[in-house]
N, CA and C of each residue as an Amber inpcrd file, in Angstrom:
protein
   321
  -1.4060000 -15.9630000  -2.9820000  -1.5020000 -17.2810000  -3.5270000
  -2.5850000 -17.2930000  -4.6670000  -2.6400000 -18.3550000  -5.3980000
  -3.5910000 -18.4460000  -6.4970000  -5.0170000 -18.6500000  -5.9570000
  -5.1720000 -19.2390000  -4.8260000  -6.4970000 -19.5000000  -4.2710000
  -6.3910000 -19.7300000  -2.7800000  -7.5250000 -19.7060000  -2.1210000
  -7.6060000 -20.0330000  -0.6920000  -8.7490000 -20.9770000  -0.4420000
  -8.7070000 -21.5980000   0.6680000  -9.7390000 -22.5830000   1.0380000
 -10.4140000 -22.0500000   2.2980000 -11.7340000 -22.0120000   2.2380000
 -12.5480000 -21.5750000   3.3850000 -13.5750000 -22.6180000   3.7370000
 -13.8750000 -22.7340000   5.0070000 -14.8890000 -23.6520000   5.5150000
 -15.9350000 -22.7350000   6.1450000 -17.1430000 -22.8260000   5.6690000
 -18.2360000 -21.9910000   6.2160000 -18.9570000 -22.7560000   7.3170000
 -18.9540000 -22.1890000   8.4920000 -19.6290000 -22.8330000   9.6580000
 -20.5330000 -21.8230000  10.3270000 -21.5620000 -22.3580000  11.0720000
 -22.4040000 -21.4370000  11.8700000 -21.5620000 -20.6420000  12.8780000
 -21.8350000 -19.3830000  12.9740000 -21.1170000 -18.5390000  13.9310000
 -21.3240000 -19.0550000  15.3630000 -22.4560000 -19.6660000  15.6710000
 -22.7120000 -20.1880000  16.9700000 -21.8260000 -21.3370000  17.3570000
 -21.1270000 -21.9410000  16.3780000 -20.1360000 -22.9860000  16.6910000
 -18.7790000 -22.3820000  17.1340000 -18.6170000 -21.0640000  16.9340000
 -17.3590000 -20.4340000  17.1950000 -17.4640000 -19.3430000  18.2560000
 -18.5760000 -18.6380000  18.1980000 -18.7930000 -17.4930000  19.1550000
 -19.8170000 -17.8590000  20.1890000 -19.5970000 -17.3600000  21.4060000
 -18.5470000 -16.5010000  21.8430000 -17.2130000 -17.2850000  21.8410000
 -16.1250000 -16.5940000  21.5700000 -14.7820000 -17.2260000  21.5270000
 -14.4130000 -17.7350000  22.9060000 -13.7590000 -18.8550000  22.9210000
 -13.2700000 -19.4070000  24.1930000 -12.2090000 -18.4820000  24.7460000
 -11.9080000 -18.5630000  26.0260000 -10.8440000 -17.7460000  26.6040000
  -9.5070000 -17.9490000  25.8950000  -9.2030000 -19.1850000  25.4840000
  -7.9470000 -19.4600000  24.7830000  -7.9010000 -18.6900000  23.4790000
  -8.9890000 -18.7750000  22.6680000  -9.0350000 -18.0570000  21.3890000
  -9.0000000 -16.5500000  21.5900000  -9.7770000 -16.0890000  22.5450000
  -9.7890000 -14.6530000  22.8250000  -8.4410000 -14.0710000  23.1150000
  -7.6190000 -14.8490000  23.8710000  -6.3070000 -14.3640000  24.2500000
  -5.2560000 -14.4960000  23.1360000  -5.4950000 -15.3700000  22.1740000
  -4.5000000 -15.6220000  21.1460000  -4.8640000 -15.1060000  19.7750000
  -6.0520000 -14.5540000  19.6000000  -6.4300000 -13.9730000  18.2740000
  -6.5400000 -12.4950000  18.3460000  -5.9990000 -11.8180000  17.3670000
  -6.2340000 -10.4020000  17.1740000  -7.3340000 -10.1850000  16.1120000
  -7.8320000  -8.9740000  16.0370000  -8.9180000  -8.6510000  15.0830000
  -8.4480000  -7.4320000  14.2690000  -8.5850000  -7.5450000  12.9640000
  -8.2980000  -6.4190000  12.0590000  -9.6000000  -6.2660000  11.2840000
 -10.1720000  -5.0880000  11.2500000 -11.4210000  -4.8340000  10.5390000
 -11.1620000  -4.0190000   9.3150000 -11.7480000  -4.4210000   8.1980000
 -11.5170000  -3.7440000   6.9280000 -12.8770000  -3.5520000   6.2170000
 -12.9160000  -2.5540000   5.2860000 -14.1480000  -2.3810000   4.5000000
 -14.3620000  -3.5940000   3.5740000 -15.6150000  -3.9340000   3.3110000
 -15.9600000  -4.9980000   2.4150000 -16.9870000  -4.4610000   1.3990000
 -17.5230000  -5.2650000   0.5300000 -18.4400000  -4.8590000  -0.4800000
 -19.7740000  -4.3640000   0.0960000 -20.4330000  -3.5130000  -0.6260000
 -21.7930000  -2.9910000  -0.3610000 -21.9810000  -2.4960000   1.0670000
 -20.9910000  -1.7190000   1.5300000 -21.0930000  -1.0660000   2.8490000
 -20.8730000  -1.9560000   4.0120000 -20.4790000  -3.2100000   3.7830000
 -20.2160000  -4.1110000   4.9180000 -18.7970000  -3.8730000   5.4250000
 -18.5060000  -4.4710000   6.5460000 -17.1350000  -4.4870000   7.1050000
 -16.8480000  -5.9980000   7.4170000 -15.5620000  -6.3300000   7.3890000
 -15.1650000  -7.6620000   7.6720000 -14.1860000  -7.7410000   8.8380000
 -14.4860000  -8.4970000   9.8490000 -13.6010000  -8.7180000  10.9770000
 -12.7140000  -9.9140000  10.6000000 -11.4300000  -9.6430000  10.5360000
 -10.4380000 -10.6420000  10.1720000  -9.6530000 -11.0430000  11.4250000
  -9.8180000 -12.2740000  11.8550000  -9.1560000 -12.7630000  13.0410000
  -7.8300000 -13.4200000  12.6610000  -6.7520000 -13.1020000  13.4040000
  -5.4230000 -13.5930000  13.0980000  -4.7460000 -14.0150000  14.3740000
  -3.7480000 -14.9210000  14.1990000  -2.9170000 -15.3890000  15.3010000
  -2.0050000 -14.2680000  15.7210000  -2.0160000 -13.8940000  16.9980000
  -1.1460000 -12.8460000  17.5310000   0.3490000 -13.2660000  17.4880000
   0.6310000 -14.5500000  17.4660000   2.0020000 -15.0410000  17.4640000
   2.6230000 -14.9870000  16.0980000   1.9500000 -15.5950000  15.0940000
   2.5600000 -15.7280000  13.7730000   1.9320000 -14.7710000  12.7010000
   0.7540000 -14.2650000  13.0000000   0.1210000 -13.3600000  12.0880000
  -0.8080000 -13.9620000  11.0380000  -0.8780000 -15.2620000  10.9590000
  -1.7070000 -15.9170000   9.9570000  -3.2410000 -15.6470000  10.2690000
  -3.9310000 -15.4120000   9.1620000  -5.4180000 -15.2420000   9.3620000
  -6.0500000 -16.5890000   9.6300000  -7.0150000 -16.5750000  10.5240000
  -7.6560000 -17.7950000  10.9320000  -9.1300000 -17.8370000  10.4750000
  -9.8000000 -16.6810000  10.5350000 -11.2410000 -16.6830000  10.1230000
 -11.6450000 -15.2590000   9.8150000 -12.8120000 -15.1610000   9.1630000
 -13.4320000 -13.8890000   8.8340000 -14.9260000 -13.9530000   9.2150000
 -15.4600000 -12.7830000   9.5530000 -16.8730000 -12.6410000   9.7830000
 -17.3140000 -11.2830000   9.2670000 -18.3670000 -11.2990000   8.4700000
 -18.8970000 -10.0350000   7.8810000 -19.8930000  -9.3860000   8.8350000
 -19.9010000  -8.0670000   8.7830000 -20.9170000  -7.2590000   9.4680000
 -21.6600000  -6.4710000   8.3750000 -22.9630000  -6.4930000   8.5070000
 -23.7910000  -5.7700000   7.6080000 -23.6410000  -4.2620000   7.8680000
 -24.1060000  -3.3970000   6.8820000 -24.0070000  -1.9760000   7.1410000
 -24.5870000  -1.4650000   8.4330000 -25.6650000  -2.1680000   8.8780000
 -26.3250000  -1.7540000  10.1510000 -25.5670000  -2.3170000  11.4040000
 -24.4480000  -2.9820000  11.2290000 -23.6510000  -3.5350000  12.3280000
 -23.9860000  -4.9530000  12.6980000 -25.0370000  -5.5070000  12.1620000
 -25.4360000  -6.8650000  12.4760000 -24.3980000  -7.8420000  11.9300000
 -23.9830000  -8.8050000  12.7780000 -23.0030000  -9.7980000  12.4000000
 -23.6730000 -10.9300000  11.6180000 -22.9970000 -11.4160000  10.5730000
 -23.5000000 -12.6030000   9.8550000 -23.5980000 -13.7760000  10.7370000
 -24.4790000 -14.7150000  10.4740000 -24.6370000 -15.8920000  11.2930000
 -23.7350000 -17.0650000  10.8370000 -22.7850000 -16.7680000   9.9480000
 -21.7760000 -17.7560000   9.5350000 -20.4140000 -17.1130000   9.6600000
 -19.3930000 -18.0100000   9.7730000 -18.0000000 -17.5890000   9.8480000
 -17.2430000 -18.3660000   8.8280000 -16.3020000 -17.6970000   8.1800000
 -15.4240000 -18.3860000   7.1920000 -14.0950000 -18.7000000   7.8630000
 -13.8820000 -20.0080000   8.1270000 -12.6120000 -20.4600000   8.7180000
 -11.6330000 -20.7870000   7.6020000 -10.3330000 -20.5560000   7.7680000
  -9.3470000 -20.9170000   6.8060000  -9.2290000 -22.4620000   6.8200000
  -9.2930000 -23.0450000   5.6630000  -9.3490000 -24.5280000   5.5610000
  -8.1660000 -25.2300000   6.2340000  -7.0100000 -24.6370000   6.2250000
  -5.8740000 -25.2470000   6.8410000  -5.9620000 -25.3710000   8.3470000
  -6.9370000 -24.6870000   8.9410000  -7.1120000 -24.7240000  10.3980000
  -8.0630000 -25.8850000  10.7870000  -8.6400000 -26.5630000   9.8370000
  -9.6320000 -27.5880000  10.0990000  -8.9740000 -28.9770000   9.8940000
  -8.7440000 -29.6160000  11.0010000  -8.1370000 -30.9520000  10.9460000
  -9.1390000 -31.9450000  10.3400000  -8.6770000 -32.7790000   9.3930000
  -9.5110000 -33.8170000   8.8030000 -10.4180000 -33.3070000   7.7230000
 -10.2530000 -32.0860000   7.1950000 -11.1130000 -31.5660000   6.1770000
 -11.0560000 -32.4310000   4.9230000 -12.2060000 -32.7910000   4.3640000
 -12.2580000 -33.5840000   3.1660000 -12.3350000 -32.5780000   1.9890000
 -11.3350000 -32.6210000   1.1040000 -11.1510000 -31.6190000   0.0450000
 -11.8820000 -32.0040000  -1.2620000 -12.1860000 -33.2440000  -1.4600000
 -12.7400000 -33.6780000  -2.7620000 -14.1900000 -33.2590000  -2.9570000
 -14.4950000 -32.8060000  -4.1780000 -15.8480000 -32.4700000  -4.5310000
 -16.4690000 -31.2260000  -3.9070000 -15.6600000 -30.3950000  -3.3250000
 -16.2050000 -29.1860000  -2.6780000 -16.4700000 -28.1230000  -3.7260000
 -17.4890000 -27.2530000  -3.5100000 -17.7860000 -26.2100000  -4.4870000
 -16.6910000 -25.1310000  -4.5200000 -16.6210000 -24.4140000  -5.6350000
 -15.6720000 -23.3740000  -5.8570000 -16.4480000 -22.0450000  -5.9400000
 -15.9770000 -21.0180000  -5.1820000 -16.6200000 -19.7170000  -5.2350000
 -15.6040000 -18.6850000  -5.7550000 -16.1420000 -17.5190000  -6.1560000
 -15.3160000 -16.4440000  -6.6760000 -14.5090000 -16.8940000  -7.9140000
 -15.1420000 -17.7250000  -8.7640000 -14.4260000 -18.2100000  -9.9470000
 -14.2700000 -17.1940000 -11.0270000 -14.9780000 -16.1010000 -10.9220000
 -14.8980000 -14.9870000 -11.8910000 -13.4600000 -14.5190000 -11.9840000
 -12.7150000 -14.5870000 -10.8800000 -11.3250000 -14.0980000 -10.8790000
 -10.3060000 -15.2260000 -10.7410000 -10.7490000 -16.4650000 -11.0540000
  -9.8620000 -17.6230000 -10.9320000  -8.6470000 -17.5320000 -11.8300000
  -7.5140000 -17.9230000 -11.2760000  -6.2600000 -17.9150000 -12.0690000
  -5.7620000 -19.3160000 -12.2750000  -6.5220000 -20.3080000 -11.7980000
  -6.2090000 -21.7320000 -12.0620000  -7.4480000 -22.3640000 -12.6860000
  -7.2550000 -23.4620000 -13.3680000  -8.3540000 -24.1400000 -13.9790000
  -9.2800000 -24.7700000 -12.9060000 -10.5770000 -24.6010000 -13.0920000
 -11.5720000 -25.1720000 -12.1500000 -11.8800000 -26.5680000 -12.6500000
 -11.8600000 -27.5950000 -11.7910000 -12.1930000 -28.9600000 -12.2420000
 -13.6300000 -29.0610000 -12.7770000 -13.7580000 -29.8280000 -13.8260000
 -15.1300000 -30.0460000 -14.4000000 -15.9880000 -30.8240000 -13.4250000
 -17.3120000 -30.5250000 -13.4780000 -18.2460000 -31.2680000 -12.6910000
 -18.4290000 -30.8270000 -11.2610000 -17.7480000 -29.7770000 -10.8140000
 -17.9370000 -29.2840000  -9.4390000 -18.8420000 -28.0800000  -9.5040000
 -19.6010000 -27.8230000  -8.4230000 -20.4140000 -26.6550000  -8.3470000
 -19.5700000 -25.4010000  -8.2720000 -19.9620000 -24.3850000  -8.9950000
 -19.1810000 -23.1370000  -8.9940000 -20.1050000 -21.9490000  -8.8870000
 -19.5630000 -20.8250000  -8.3900000 -20.2230000 -19.5310000  -8.4040000
 -19.1980000 -18.5300000  -8.8270000 -19.5840000 -17.5900000  -9.6910000
 -18.6570000 -16.5800000 -10.1420000 -18.3100000 -15.6270000  -8.9440000
 -19.2620000 -15.4510000  -8.0730000 -19.0820000 -14.6560000  -6.8460000
 -19.4580000 -15.5830000  -5.6760000 -19.7090000 -15.0300000  -4.5210000
 -20.1290000 -15.8460000  -3.3950000 -21.6090000 -16.1540000  -3.4780000
 -22.0320000 -17.3680000  -3.1460000 -23.4410000 -17.6480000  -3.1290000
 -24.1080000 -16.8230000  -2.0430000 -25.3890000 -16.5850000  -2.1720000
 -26.1430000 -15.8180000  -1.1730000 -25.9590000 -16.3830000   0.1750000
 -25.7080000 -15.5480000   1.1210000 -25.6030000 -15.9570000   2.5220000
 -24.2220000 -16.3030000   2.9910000 -23.2700000 -16.3590000   2.1010000
 -21.8710000 -16.6610000   2.5040000 -21.1160000 -15.3830000   2.7000000
 -20.0980000 -15.4420000   3.5710000 -19.2850000 -14.2640000   3.7850000
 -18.4740000 -13.8800000   2.5630000
């Protein structure tokens, strides 16, 4: 797709995973930038990715999780910041906060 929507939340709001999530989510781990790895959680039934969590090179997990926006009921879409605009393929609205890459501390 041209873009994705992520909601950044404290990892403590999600982990440890509930028994329901543990039994319904699979994990695929892939290399990320600067020696990090990314745990990509996906639905075992349909395969859609649900969230990501970065691990630092030393194995330490980030204290935030990136949830896919479509999984968050009632998400308010207006006025949200845009990240990774360096590779944007759609026009970014004027007046919104932007970062060419991810802001410090985000996955």
